[in-house]
Short mmCIF file of C-alpha atoms in Angstrom, two decimals:
data_model
loop_
_atom_site.label_atom_id
_atom_site.label_comp_id
_atom_site.label_asym_id
_atom_site.label_seq_id
_atom_site.Cartn_x
_atom_site.Cartn_y
_atom_site.Cartn_z
CA UNK J 1 73.26 33.79 66.55
CA UNK J 2 70.57 34.85 68.97
CA UNK J 3 68.19 37.75 69.35
CA UNK J 4 69.18 40.09 72.16
CA UNK J 5 68.42 43.50 73.59
CA UNK J 6 70.13 46.36 75.38
CA UNK J 7 66.96 47.79 76.90
CA UNK J 8 65.39 46.89 80.19
CA UNK J 9 66.60 45.76 83.57
CA UNK J 10 63.37 46.11 85.55
CA UNK J 11 61.48 42.99 86.57
CA UNK J 12 58.58 44.09 84.36
CA UNK J 13 60.76 44.29 81.25
CA UNK J 14 62.66 41.10 82.03
CA UNK J 15 59.35 39.26 82.28
CA UNK J 16 58.23 40.68 78.94
CA UNK J 17 61.52 39.73 77.28
CA UNK J 18 61.25 36.18 78.61
CA UNK J 19 57.72 35.91 77.19
CA UNK J 20 58.93 37.14 73.79
CA UNK J 21 61.77 34.60 73.72
CA UNK J 22 64.53 37.20 74.04
CA UNK J 23 66.91 35.14 76.15
CA UNK J 24 70.09 37.24 75.92
CA UNK J 25 70.63 40.78 77.15
CA UNK J 26 73.03 43.65 77.60
CA UNK J 27 71.64 44.94 80.88
CA UNK J 28 72.56 48.15 82.62
CA UNK J 29 73.13 48.64 86.32
CA UNK J 30 70.79 50.92 88.26
CA UNK J 31 71.24 54.65 87.75
CA UNK J 32 72.82 56.76 89.12
CA UNK J 33 75.96 54.67 89.29
CA UNK J 34 77.02 53.68 92.78
CA UNK J 35 80.28 51.96 93.62
CA UNK J 36 78.26 49.23 95.33
CA UNK J 37 76.55 48.39 92.03
CA UNK J 38 79.93 47.85 90.37
CA UNK J 39 81.21 45.71 93.21
CA UNK J 40 81.48 41.98 92.56
CA UNK J 41 78.43 41.43 94.76
CA UNK J 42 76.46 44.13 92.95
CA UNK J 43 77.25 42.67 89.55
CA UNK J 44 76.41 39.17 90.73
CA UNK J 45 73.05 40.37 92.04
CA UNK J 46 72.29 41.82 88.62
CA UNK J 47 73.34 38.63 86.84
CA UNK J 48 71.36 36.40 89.18
CA UNK J 49 68.23 38.54 88.84
CA UNK J 50 68.47 38.47 85.04
CA UNK J 51 69.12 34.74 85.03
CA UNK J 52 66.08 34.13 87.27
CA UNK J 53 63.99 34.95 84.17
CA UNK J 54 65.87 32.45 82.03
CA UNK J 55 67.85 35.25 80.36
CA UNK J 56 71.63 35.25 79.97
CA UNK J 57 73.52 38.42 80.87
CA UNK J 58 76.01 38.62 77.99
CA UNK J 59 77.18 42.25 78.29
CA UNK J 60 77.05 45.16 80.73
CA UNK J 61 77.59 48.78 79.61
CA UNK J 62 80.45 50.68 81.20
CA UNK J 63 79.82 54.26 82.37
CA UNK J 64 81.22 55.50 79.05
CA UNK J 65 77.96 56.20 77.29
CA UNK J 66 76.86 57.70 73.98
CA UNK J 67 75.72 60.89 75.72
CA UNK J 68 77.08 64.36 75.07
CA UNK J 69 80.41 64.97 76.82
CA UNK J 70 78.95 67.02 79.70
CA UNK J 71 76.43 64.25 80.47
CA UNK J 72 78.82 61.28 80.67
CA UNK J 73 80.12 59.99 83.99
CA UNK J 74 83.79 59.88 83.00
CA UNK J 75 84.32 62.92 80.74
CA UNK J 76 88.02 63.45 81.39
CA UNK J 77 89.04 60.33 79.46
CA UNK J 78 87.97 62.06 76.25
CA UNK J 79 88.76 65.58 77.38
CA UNK J 80 92.34 64.38 77.82
CA UNK J 81 92.67 65.94 81.28
CA UNK J 82 95.28 64.42 83.58
CA UNK J 83 95.38 63.37 86.37
CA UNK J 84 91.56 63.23 86.30
CA UNK J 85 91.51 60.81 83.38
CA UNK J 86 93.94 58.51 85.16
CA UNK J 87 91.57 58.19 88.10
CA UNK J 88 88.67 57.50 85.74
CA UNK J 89 90.65 54.87 83.84
CA UNK J 90 91.63 53.24 87.15
CA UNK J 91 87.90 52.96 87.93
CA UNK J 92 87.22 51.39 84.53
CA UNK J 93 90.01 48.85 85.06
CA UNK J 94 88.53 47.86 88.42
CA UNK J 95 85.11 47.47 86.80
CA UNK J 96 86.67 45.07 84.28
CA UNK J 97 88.17 43.00 87.09
CA UNK J 98 84.89 42.94 88.99
CA UNK J 99 82.90 41.97 85.89
CA UNK J 100 85.18 38.99 85.34
CA UNK J 101 84.81 37.88 88.97
CA UNK J 102 81.03 38.16 88.65
CA UNK J 103 80.97 35.96 85.55
CA UNK J 104 80.18 38.70 83.03
CA UNK J 105 82.05 37.99 79.78
CA UNK J 106 81.87 41.35 77.98
CA UNK J 107 81.52 45.09 78.50
CA UNK J 108 80.46 47.69 75.96
CA UNK J 109 81.41 51.36 75.84
CA UNK J 110 81.56 54.53 73.76
CA UNK J 111 84.40 56.98 73.20
CA UNK J 112 82.18 59.87 72.19
CA UNK J 113 82.36 63.62 72.72
CA UNK J 114 79.44 64.70 70.57
CA UNK J 115 76.97 62.03 71.61
CA UNK J 116 74.42 60.82 69.06
CA UNK J 117 73.68 63.74 66.73
CA UNK J 118 70.32 64.03 64.98
CA UNK J 119 68.13 66.70 63.40
CA UNK J 120 64.32 66.74 63.52
CA UNK J 121 62.49 63.39 63.17
CA UNK J 122 60.77 62.74 59.85
CA UNK J 123 57.49 60.97 58.99
CA UNK J 124 57.72 57.20 58.62
CA UNK J 125 55.46 54.29 57.84
CA UNK J 126 51.96 54.43 59.28
CA UNK J 127 52.48 57.66 61.18
CA UNK J 128 55.69 56.52 62.86
CA UNK J 129 58.49 59.01 63.44
CA UNK J 130 61.93 58.16 62.08
CA UNK J 131 65.06 59.46 63.78
CA UNK J 132 66.80 61.56 61.11
CA UNK J 133 70.09 63.30 60.41
CA UNK J 134 70.73 65.87 57.70
CA UNK J 135 74.19 67.38 57.97
CA UNK J 136 73.31 70.53 56.01
CA UNK J 137 70.72 71.34 58.68
CA UNK J 138 72.79 70.27 61.67
CA UNK J 139 75.90 72.27 60.81
CA UNK J 140 74.01 75.56 61.02
CA UNK J 141 72.85 75.08 64.60
CA UNK J 142 75.58 74.24 67.02
CA UNK J 143 78.67 76.03 68.41
CA UNK J 144 81.85 74.33 69.60
CA UNK J 145 81.42 71.82 72.40
CA UNK J 146 82.80 72.26 75.90
CA UNK J 147 85.72 70.11 74.73
CA UNK J 148 86.81 72.87 72.37
CA UNK J 149 88.45 72.00 69.04
CA UNK J 150 89.58 68.36 68.95
CA UNK J 151 91.47 67.41 65.80
CA UNK J 152 92.02 63.83 64.65
CA UNK J 153 95.51 63.58 66.12
CA UNK J 154 94.30 64.70 69.55
CA UNK J 155 91.34 62.33 69.47
CA UNK J 156 93.56 59.37 68.54
CA UNK J 157 95.95 60.23 71.37
CA UNK J 158 93.13 60.10 73.90
CA UNK J 159 91.83 56.82 72.52
CA UNK J 160 95.32 55.32 72.51
CA UNK J 161 95.96 56.44 76.10
CA UNK J 162 92.75 54.72 77.20
CA UNK J 163 93.27 51.49 75.27
CA UNK J 164 96.85 51.01 76.44
CA UNK J 165 95.60 51.05 80.01
CA UNK J 166 92.41 49.01 79.78
CA UNK J 167 92.94 46.34 77.12
CA UNK J 168 95.80 44.60 78.98
CA UNK J 169 93.49 44.35 82.00
CA UNK J 170 90.66 43.02 79.83
CA UNK J 171 93.02 40.47 78.33
CA UNK J 172 94.29 39.36 81.75
CA UNK J 173 90.74 38.91 83.04
CA UNK J 174 89.31 37.59 79.75
CA UNK J 175 86.62 40.25 79.36
CA UNK J 176 85.78 41.35 75.83
CA UNK J 177 85.62 45.12 75.31
CA UNK J 178 83.10 46.19 72.65
CA UNK J 179 83.37 49.81 71.46
CA UNK J 180 80.53 51.53 69.59
CA UNK J 181 81.36 53.70 66.53
CA UNK J 182 80.77 57.44 66.52
CA UNK J 183 77.17 58.11 65.49
CA UNK J 184 76.97 59.52 62.90
CA UNK J 185 80.09 59.90 60.83
CA UNK J 186 80.99 63.49 59.97
CA UNK J 187 83.04 65.07 57.16
CA UNK J 188 86.65 64.01 57.80
CA UNK J 189 88.10 67.37 56.77
CA UNK J 190 85.95 69.57 59.03
CA UNK J 191 84.39 67.30 61.65
CA UNK J 192 81.41 68.73 63.53
CA UNK J 193 81.35 71.41 66.21
CA UNK J 194 85.14 71.39 66.11
CA UNK J 195 85.40 67.65 66.82
CA UNK J 196 86.82 65.17 64.31
CA UNK J 197 84.87 61.95 64.81
CA UNK J 198 87.67 59.48 64.11
CA UNK J 199 85.50 56.44 64.84
CA UNK J 200 82.90 57.69 62.38
CA UNK J 201 84.37 56.05 59.28
CA UNK J 202 85.17 52.51 58.23
CA UNK J 203 88.84 53.41 57.87
CA UNK J 204 88.84 54.83 61.38
CA UNK J 205 87.29 51.65 62.75
CA UNK J 206 89.89 49.56 60.94
CA UNK J 207 92.63 51.61 62.55
CA UNK J 208 90.93 51.27 65.93
CA UNK J 209 90.73 47.47 65.95
CA UNK J 210 94.35 47.21 64.84
CA UNK J 211 95.66 49.44 67.64
CA UNK J 212 95.79 46.64 70.21
CA UNK J 213 96.54 43.07 69.04
CA UNK J 214 94.11 41.39 71.41
CA UNK J 215 91.14 39.09 70.93
CA UNK J 216 89.48 41.02 73.77
CA UNK J 217 89.53 44.32 71.83
CA UNK J 218 86.73 44.76 69.31
CA UNK J 219 83.49 46.42 68.34
CA UNK J 220 79.93 46.79 69.41
CA UNK J 221 79.21 46.59 65.68
CA UNK J 222 76.32 48.97 65.07
CA UNK J 223 75.22 48.08 61.56
CA UNK J 224 72.94 51.10 61.47
CA UNK J 225 75.69 53.53 62.43
CA UNK J 226 78.17 51.97 60.02
CA UNK J 227 75.58 52.10 57.23
CA UNK J 228 75.30 55.82 57.99
CA UNK J 229 79.02 56.17 57.12
CA UNK J 230 78.58 54.79 53.61
CA UNK J 231 77.61 56.41 50.32
CA UNK J 232 75.85 53.23 49.15
CA UNK J 233 75.09 51.20 52.27
CA UNK J 234 72.83 48.77 50.43
CA UNK J 235 75.90 47.63 48.48
CA UNK J 236 78.85 48.35 50.77
CA UNK J 237 77.74 47.10 54.20
CA UNK J 238 78.22 43.40 53.41
CA UNK J 239 81.95 43.72 52.77
CA UNK J 240 82.31 45.81 55.93
CA UNK J 241 80.69 42.99 57.93
CA UNK J 242 83.07 40.54 56.25
CA UNK J 243 86.13 42.64 57.07
CA UNK J 244 85.49 42.91 60.80
CA UNK J 245 83.72 39.59 61.19
CA UNK J 246 86.47 37.56 59.53
CA UNK J 247 88.96 39.11 61.98
CA UNK J 248 86.89 38.22 65.03
CA UNK J 249 86.28 41.88 65.88
CA UNK J 250 82.47 41.82 66.08
CA UNK J 251 81.49 41.25 69.72
CA UNK J 252 77.87 42.43 69.50
CA UNK J 253 75.59 43.61 66.69
CA UNK J 254 73.11 46.48 66.67
CA UNK J 255 70.98 45.14 63.83
CA UNK J 256 69.32 48.27 62.49
CA UNK J 257 68.31 49.43 59.02
CA UNK J 258 68.46 52.91 57.52
CA UNK J 259 67.27 54.76 54.47
CA UNK J 260 69.75 57.16 52.91
CA UNK J 261 73.51 57.47 53.10
CA UNK J 262 76.45 59.39 54.57
CA UNK J 263 75.33 62.75 56.02
CA UNK J 264 71.64 62.25 55.16
CA UNK J 265 69.63 59.33 56.52
CA UNK J 266 66.64 58.07 58.49
CA UNK J 267 66.51 55.22 60.99
CA UNK J 268 63.67 53.01 59.72
CA UNK J 269 61.78 49.92 60.72
CA UNK J 270 63.97 46.89 60.15
CA UNK J 271 62.07 45.98 56.95
CA UNK J 272 61.67 49.52 55.60
CA UNK J 273 65.24 50.59 54.88
CA UNK J 274 67.68 50.29 52.01
CA UNK J 275 69.72 47.34 53.31
CA UNK J 276 68.69 43.74 52.60
CA UNK J 277 68.65 42.50 56.19
CA UNK J 278 68.28 38.85 55.19
CA UNK J 279 71.47 39.12 53.15
CA UNK J 280 73.19 40.88 56.05
CA UNK J 281 72.21 38.03 58.36
CA UNK J 282 73.67 35.56 55.86
CA UNK J 283 76.98 37.43 55.93
CA UNK J 284 77.15 37.33 59.73
CA UNK J 285 76.63 33.58 59.51
CA UNK J 286 79.28 33.36 56.75
CA UNK J 287 81.94 34.96 58.98
CA UNK J 288 81.06 32.73 61.93
CA UNK J 289 79.49 35.34 64.17
CA UNK J 290 77.44 33.68 66.91
CA UNK J 291 76.60 36.53 69.31
CA UNK J 292 73.59 38.73 69.93
CA UNK J 293 71.63 40.48 67.17
CA UNK J 294 69.77 43.35 68.81
CA UNK J 295 67.78 46.43 67.84
CA UNK J 296 69.45 49.48 69.37
CA UNK J 297 66.68 51.92 68.47
CA UNK J 298 63.21 51.60 66.96
CA UNK J 299 60.92 54.20 65.35
CA UNK J 300 58.44 56.10 67.50
CA UNK J 301 55.00 54.60 66.96
CA UNK J 302 51.75 56.42 67.86
CA UNK J 303 50.25 54.98 71.03
CA UNK J 304 53.50 53.18 71.95
CA UNK J 305 55.46 55.76 73.98
CA UNK J 306 57.83 53.21 75.53
CA UNK J 307 58.47 51.41 72.25
CA UNK J 308 57.23 48.01 73.45
CA UNK J 309 55.29 47.28 70.27
CA UNK J 310 58.06 48.43 67.95
CA UNK J 311 60.68 46.42 69.83
CA UNK J 312 58.47 43.32 69.91
CA UNK J 313 57.97 43.57 66.15
CA UNK J 314 61.72 43.91 65.61
CA UNK J 315 62.58 41.01 67.93
CA UNK J 316 60.23 38.76 65.96
CA UNK J 317 61.68 39.89 62.65
CA UNK J 318 65.23 39.19 63.82
CA UNK J 319 64.25 35.77 65.18
CA UNK J 320 62.70 34.91 61.82
CA UNK J 321 65.82 36.00 59.92
CA UNK J 322 68.04 33.91 62.18
CA UNK J 323 65.79 30.89 61.69
CA UNK J 324 65.78 31.45 57.92
CA UNK J 325 69.57 31.53 57.54
CA UNK J 326 70.00 28.57 59.86
CA UNK J 327 67.53 26.59 57.73
CA UNK J 328 69.63 27.31 54.64
CA UNK J 329 72.36 25.08 56.09
#
């Protein structure tokens, strides 16, 4: 296992990461997306620039982000609109081919309509601000989305339509496709804002990984998000890691801690949540996971608007946990 990150593609940040010993990255292409960036030459330029700092480019994010549906670049895939979604899926398939030709082994993506849903931040350690979600507050605030009502059956149809097109291409070109869960999970009977978040439960994720029998179809395993789905994450998360890890379905790990449980939680510092992160690291080792362990988010710290200090602290903590479990033999 190795510490990684999904933040930073500027020369300034790459230099900082190299100094901190963060030698693996999921790096994004420049924004806004241009076709030239997703060309083979554009992807190779990104890889070569990252590698010039001694950092390995392990993953690139597809333009299927965790943003709200009106802010994503390819909305029709999840709106289920044809023929628009077919054109968007064709673009994604070409990006997979180009990534393979540029020597990029994996791509990550989201299949989200709601985006990441949170309520107001709450006070954390030392004046930090913790990203927070309380369903009882959130449900009072928002109308239906622009997608309108989307029940579970409709959502699964749109996911299936996408996977049946892209996973065969990923398999042909040997590019692993890592999907992020819905963040957070919502009540399965009602959903949220009319949308049933089918990838917001462990059972939904199990169904998802079984939909396509391919070693190139798996998860961007966000431990924080999956902990948010559980009633007792401090007890349940280890068996969830075992389930997906033993099946080879964990392609990347967002190694984040939380305090709380399903429908009511805070994102904490890595050492300030309910989950024993040393034990979690042991379980990843147990199942043979050898990829990146990265913080996806960190708390907001006074005087650290860009999060450099909080990320540096978290990188060091993850490196120490990896060293500790490796020393156990």
